[in-house]
Amino acid sequence: MSQLKGFIVWIVIFTTIKDTLCFQRFAEQPKYTEVNPGQDALLTCKIIDKRGTCSWQKDNKPVGIYPKKYEWVGGSIHSPHVGGDCSLWIRSATLDFDDGQWECQVTSSDFTTQDALTSQPVRLVVRVAPQRPRLEHEGVHVPPGHNVTVESKAMATVKCVSHYGNPPALLRWFLGDQEVSPLHPQTNATEPDNPRTWSAASVVQIPTTRERHGEILKCLAIHESYAAKSVVVEAKMDVKYAPTIRLLGAPQIDLEEGKDSLILRCEADANPPASIVWRRAGRSEIASLQETLQLRPVGRRDAGLYTCQAQNSVGSSEQLSVQLDIKYPPRILSAGPDRLTTAPLFSPAAFECVGEGNPPPTYKWVQKFNHGSTYLERGRESRLVIDNVTYDYQGEYECRASNIINGQERHVASDPISLQVVGAPLVLRSNPSTNNVPVRRGDDANLSLVVCADPRPRHIAWEWGSMRLEAGNSFDRYSVDDVTQDPREDCYLATLHIKATDSHDSRPYYLVVENDRGIDRHAIHLSVEGTFTDPLELSYLMGIAVGSLAALLILICLCIYGVRTRKCCFRSRGNFKSSDKDSEKADLKSRSDSTNGPQLDSIYTTPAGFHTQGHAQGHSPEAMKVRMAAMVLQPPTRV
């Protein structure tokens, strides 16, 4: 029994939820619609879960369904509003019958549900073209093409009216090409003699200044029923004003001191005629009472702001001004601090250049080379600051000031300023790509670096491996040139020559330079190309590899033999005898002799005499380095 009651409760809950979710409701309601007379209009109304009956009202009165006038969308009078679509077609709309407020209604699903629907009233507008708009000034009609006449500094109030339009026309104001805002929002009202049409009115207030004189005031009426969608009516602003002036002869190019002349003219437009006054800003006296102002020729003392003003019985004009900017080329007043500056290496240094000119000059610091035939730009400010002085900065400097007058560059240069750099040697690190020198095997190689030093270097040498060659010396295939002067001051060229390069020459070579203030060392890498293309060289390398492998096998066998022998000795330690001791001594002696003697399983031998010379003779370390280099450079001897 309890299970049956629970089942009944679930059925009631399900039915209630289903009925709640199935209430009919709007999917889409009708919207504001405009239509031209004689055209069809569609009022959209769609219902979700529709169960009632659709109907329409216009101006709170029910509307019937009539073929070729009011028709359901997607159905007919016998099968209307298929699938919940209660939309309505209004055929051949007319102002008298169809213009008004429309509502879409749906009756309840049943008398208990009470889910009847009524849409928001929406306007269906059947358009009617309004009459041509008209202008009114102070209540008087202004015919098209006539003027709106006002006194200067007054406020011109102009009204634009458009009659008998549906919907009312949209009115916009323009003064010349600039749109202006009306005094109040546009007002619309139904026509007394035709309530289904409207009149539109808009008022604008225009300040009547002299700038407004002659401008065209336009009222633009916009309506969809107009053939061109809009109609405009306009009038000319006729303003009585105080003098207005214009300035003629204002310079169009730069005026250069001592070369150009200037004639300025102040032309007044006034009623009655006005008098002219020229003044210069910052001075109390009048520059001229004539219409023209002449300056022949101009000088920098004539630079300044000039104003022109006209005056009559109505009032005074505004002041027109012209700024005269007299140009003159640059001139350097000072450059220094001294003609000669000495700076230690890696210390800061600064130069300053002071000049004048109009326009203000721009500055450029250049470092000159080859007696001024070439130069390097170092800065673009009046003050040149070198944070870290190196030998690259040593030489003559020149400050160049320039400006542009009438599109032509005018420039001037200061007297030369010298920068002398003193310090430890510095090998110039130029482009990193030059630090690697490729050469074909068998060709000669030339390795060159530039070093700068002040005072002059006392030692310049090339080092590689255990070799060291001083400038001016040679050894075997290697030679070092005497130091030559580089075109740069206090800079020298050091060159190492290697003849008939082979694969053993691929390595870094270091240039070592020393003077009284310090030492510098920099490497340049030589890459010998084509090392493995010669079959003989390949066979030579293969022989070395095979010999090395054989030596390794022999060494492994000796180690295995020694381990086994030692194990045997330990195994017989308990039976040690004096005869065994004698045998062991003999073995030790034998091993000692074999160690001091030649090793027959070696692949290479050392050049003859190397060991004896190294120990028997007490030569200097430099001589030892040379002999070691000779030993390293000598190709190994096959056994």
XYZ file of C-alpha atoms in Angstrom, residues 217-533:
317
model
C 23.578 77.997 -42.398
C 21.858 74.750 -43.440
C 18.889 72.800 -42.088
C 18.882 69.198 -43.305
C 15.597 67.225 -43.113
C 16.110 63.456 -43.320
C 13.206 61.133 -44.178
C 13.018 57.754 -45.910
C 10.145 58.901 -48.099
C 12.186 61.667 -49.755
C 13.495 60.658 -53.165
C 17.051 61.580 -52.081
C 16.396 60.557 -48.439
C 17.029 64.184 -47.380
C 16.144 67.787 -48.300
C 18.218 70.835 -47.308
C 17.288 74.497 -46.902
C 19.962 77.147 -46.355
C 20.576 80.858 -45.760
C 23.663 83.071 -45.716
C 24.802 84.644 -42.448
C 24.961 88.445 -42.867
C 26.873 89.808 -39.869
C 27.635 93.451 -39.121
C 31.076 93.322 -37.555
C 34.086 95.170 -36.382
C 37.200 95.117 -38.603
C 38.726 91.841 -39.639
C 42.234 91.675 -41.010
C 44.542 89.341 -42.832
C 48.290 89.315 -42.964
C 50.108 89.212 -46.280
C 53.795 88.727 -46.966
C 54.548 86.432 -44.034
C 57.855 84.730 -44.846
C 57.492 81.336 -46.453
C 61.204 80.555 -46.240
C 63.866 81.153 -43.641
C 65.136 84.726 -43.484
C 68.909 84.807 -43.332
C 70.744 87.610 -41.655
C 72.237 90.183 -44.000
C 70.860 88.517 -47.125
C 67.033 88.772 -47.162
C 64.480 91.602 -46.985
C 60.870 91.527 -45.745
C 57.662 93.462 -46.519
C 54.601 92.679 -44.368
C 51.110 93.917 -45.249
C 48.076 94.079 -42.958
C 44.856 94.108 -45.009
C 41.624 95.064 -43.182
C 38.022 94.130 -44.014
C 35.769 96.469 -42.023
C 32.643 98.606 -42.190
C 33.368 101.477 -41.774
C 37.034 101.427 -42.956
C 39.618 100.865 -40.227
C 43.037 102.246 -39.335
C 46.088 99.958 -38.987
C 48.645 99.764 -36.156
C 51.851 97.680 -36.169
C 53.517 96.860 -32.843
C 56.460 94.758 -31.752
C 56.120 92.595 -28.662
C 58.209 93.699 -25.731
C 58.488 97.325 -26.914
C 56.223 100.247 -26.100
C 56.711 102.272 -29.293
C 54.632 101.730 -32.434
C 56.485 100.012 -35.229
C 54.342 101.481 -38.025
C 50.985 103.171 -38.722
C 51.025 102.176 -42.348
C 49.439 99.164 -43.939
C 52.924 97.825 -44.750
C 55.960 97.117 -42.555
C 59.352 96.960 -44.278
C 62.670 95.474 -43.043
C 65.617 95.858 -45.454
C 67.784 93.803 -44.930
C 66.888 91.736 -41.893
C 69.252 91.209 -38.982
C 69.104 89.133 -35.855
C 68.106 92.261 -33.944
C 64.853 92.304 -35.975
C 63.775 88.898 -34.660
C 60.627 88.976 -32.554
C 56.822 88.920 -32.553
C 55.024 91.570 -34.634
C 51.277 92.252 -34.306
C 48.826 94.006 -36.586
C 45.413 95.404 -35.494
C 42.607 97.346 -37.240
C 40.057 99.614 -35.558
C 36.789 101.337 -36.591
C 33.692 102.794 -34.956
C 32.141 99.362 -34.433
C 35.176 98.026 -32.627
C 38.676 96.673 -32.973
C 39.855 93.663 -34.840
C 41.711 90.837 -33.307
C 45.467 91.034 -33.320
C 47.255 89.108 -36.013
C 50.821 88.242 -35.264
C 53.826 87.032 -37.159
C 56.976 85.675 -35.563
C 60.137 86.695 -37.345
C 62.915 84.208 -36.778
C 66.124 85.416 -38.372
C 68.474 82.583 -39.249
C 72.261 82.676 -39.218
C 74.879 79.964 -39.771
C 76.733 78.309 -36.896
C 79.870 79.578 -35.264
C 82.072 77.705 -32.789
C 82.903 79.753 -29.726
C 85.166 77.239 -27.986
C 86.324 73.637 -28.201
C 88.466 71.927 -25.663
C 89.311 71.946 -22.835
C 92.828 72.005 -24.377
C 94.400 71.628 -27.780
C 96.296 68.581 -26.491
C 94.910 66.068 -24.008
C 96.846 63.106 -22.614
C 94.836 60.191 -21.207
C 96.056 56.926 -19.675
C 94.871 53.733 -21.319
C 91.389 52.592 -20.162
C 90.718 55.910 -18.399
C 87.867 58.325 -19.272
C 88.301 61.453 -21.368
C 85.903 64.262 -22.321
C 85.768 67.119 -24.834
C 83.246 69.948 -25.037
C 82.233 72.142 -27.948
C 80.305 75.424 -27.535
C 78.742 77.099 -30.538
C 75.930 79.397 -31.622
C 73.563 79.568 -34.566
C 69.899 79.769 -35.524
C 68.475 77.234 -35.686
C 70.634 75.890 -32.827
C 73.386 73.848 -34.390
C 73.795 70.130 -34.114
C 77.199 68.798 -33.205
C 79.336 65.983 -34.464
C 82.725 64.871 -33.174
C 85.000 63.155 -35.712
C 88.379 61.522 -35.373
C 90.633 62.233 -38.355
C 93.011 59.754 -39.981
C 95.595 59.943 -42.760
C 96.068 63.681 -42.358
C 92.349 64.329 -42.516
C 91.595 62.331 -45.660
C 89.386 59.932 -43.697
C 87.513 60.298 -40.462
C 85.443 58.305 -37.986
C 82.390 59.719 -36.241
C 82.670 59.514 -32.447
C 79.666 61.437 -31.093
C 76.643 63.618 -31.872
C 76.461 65.807 -28.798
C 78.213 69.025 -27.887
C 80.039 67.037 -25.210
C 82.028 63.976 -26.222
C 82.656 61.516 -23.385
C 84.954 58.529 -23.890
C 84.347 56.185 -20.976
C 87.209 53.805 -21.735
C 90.111 55.233 -23.700
C 91.995 52.814 -25.918
C 94.586 53.351 -28.621
C 91.757 53.407 -31.170
C 90.828 56.819 -29.810
C 94.298 58.328 -30.201
C 94.664 61.073 -32.779
C 93.151 64.375 -33.861
C 89.548 65.299 -33.146
C 87.383 67.950 -34.740
C 84.071 69.406 -33.575
C 81.694 70.110 -36.436
C 78.608 72.290 -35.904
C 75.891 72.499 -38.541
C 72.371 73.760 -39.097
C 70.013 73.975 -42.066
C 68.813 77.252 -43.592
C 66.402 77.080 -46.520
C 67.145 73.433 -47.049
C 70.912 73.998 -47.274
C 73.317 72.751 -44.662
C 75.673 75.297 -43.165
C 78.567 73.933 -41.146
C 81.766 74.969 -39.447
C 84.621 72.979 -37.909
C 86.744 73.698 -34.863
C 90.528 73.700 -34.754
C 91.970 70.192 -34.306
C 92.186 68.783 -30.786
C 94.724 66.011 -30.132
C 94.263 63.055 -27.801
C 97.441 61.261 -26.748
C 97.013 57.805 -25.145
C 99.719 56.319 -22.929
C 99.739 52.910 -21.328
C 100.479 49.221 -21.617
C 100.489 47.507 -25.033
C 97.139 46.554 -26.510
C 96.734 44.091 -29.346
C 93.816 45.363 -31.414
C 90.897 42.949 -31.342
C 89.181 43.735 -34.591
C 86.540 41.598 -36.279
C 86.292 38.210 -34.479
C 86.222 36.475 -37.875
C 89.813 37.622 -38.516
C 90.979 35.671 -35.453
C 90.735 32.476 -37.515
C 92.966 32.266 -40.595
C 92.290 29.373 -43.027
C 95.002 28.129 -45.377
C 95.391 25.172 -47.715
C 97.862 22.496 -46.665
C 101.171 23.126 -48.305
C 100.573 26.848 -48.782
C 102.387 29.559 -46.875
C 100.547 31.276 -44.016
C 100.912 34.870 -42.862
C 99.501 35.793 -39.435
C 99.353 39.525 -38.712
C 98.126 41.567 -35.774
C 98.316 45.260 -34.961
C 99.493 46.334 -31.519
C 99.438 49.828 -30.075
C 101.615 51.018 -27.212
C 102.991 54.207 -25.773
C 105.844 53.992 -24.888
C 107.020 51.832 -27.780
C 107.085 48.063 -27.089
C 110.434 46.664 -26.010
C 109.515 43.011 -26.663
C 107.297 41.605 -29.406
C 107.211 37.845 -29.920
C 105.010 35.058 -31.273
C 104.393 31.964 -29.130
C 102.873 28.575 -29.960
C 103.292 25.307 -28.149
C 106.720 25.522 -26.550
C 108.091 27.822 -29.236
C 108.724 31.563 -28.939
C 110.127 33.716 -31.730
C 111.065 37.323 -31.172
C 110.498 39.924 -33.886
C 113.233 39.733 -36.548
C 114.075 36.043 -35.888
C 113.324 32.832 -37.760
C 113.427 29.096 -37.091
C 113.015 26.285 -39.590
C 109.801 27.122 -41.513
C 108.850 29.984 -39.157
C 109.944 33.614 -39.331
C 108.813 36.821 -37.631
C 109.196 40.178 -39.389
C 110.682 43.177 -37.739
C 107.978 45.410 -36.316
C 106.702 47.943 -38.861
C 104.871 51.192 -38.227
C 101.104 51.075 -38.744
C 99.412 54.159 -40.287
C 97.911 54.839 -36.869
C 100.015 56.689 -34.384
C 101.848 54.516 -31.807
C 100.589 51.360 -33.551
C 102.738 48.607 -35.068
C 102.259 45.606 -37.310
C 103.598 42.187 -36.179
C 103.593 39.334 -38.696
C 104.442 35.601 -38.396
C 105.230 33.672 -41.615
C 104.850 29.883 -41.843
C 106.107 28.142 -44.969
C 104.595 24.971 -46.432
C 101.955 24.485 -43.748
C 100.853 21.010 -42.731
C 98.306 19.578 -40.310
C 100.584 20.073 -37.293
C 100.429 23.831 -37.832
C 96.688 24.012 -37.032
C 96.727 25.663 -33.619
C 96.465 29.058 -31.908
C 99.444 31.433 -32.220
C 99.862 34.087 -29.548
C 101.288 37.547 -30.048
C 102.951 38.726 -26.823
C 103.842 42.429 -26.498
C 105.534 44.178 -23.579
C 106.537 47.742 -22.765
C 107.411 49.664 -19.606
C 103.753 49.892 -18.564
C 102.633 46.319 -18.992
C 102.073 43.349 -21.271
C 99.291 42.057 -23.566
C 98.740 38.680 -25.211
C 96.281 37.782 -27.967
C 95.772 34.636 -30.065
C 95.031 34.105 -33.737
C 94.078 30.600 -34.852
C 95.481 28.973 -37.974
C 93.303 26.325 -39.654
C 95.114 24.168 -42.210
C 92.504 22.838 -44.619
C 92.652 19.702 -46.787
C 94.525 17.691 -44.111
C 92.913 14.321 -44.862
C 92.609 14.465 -48.651
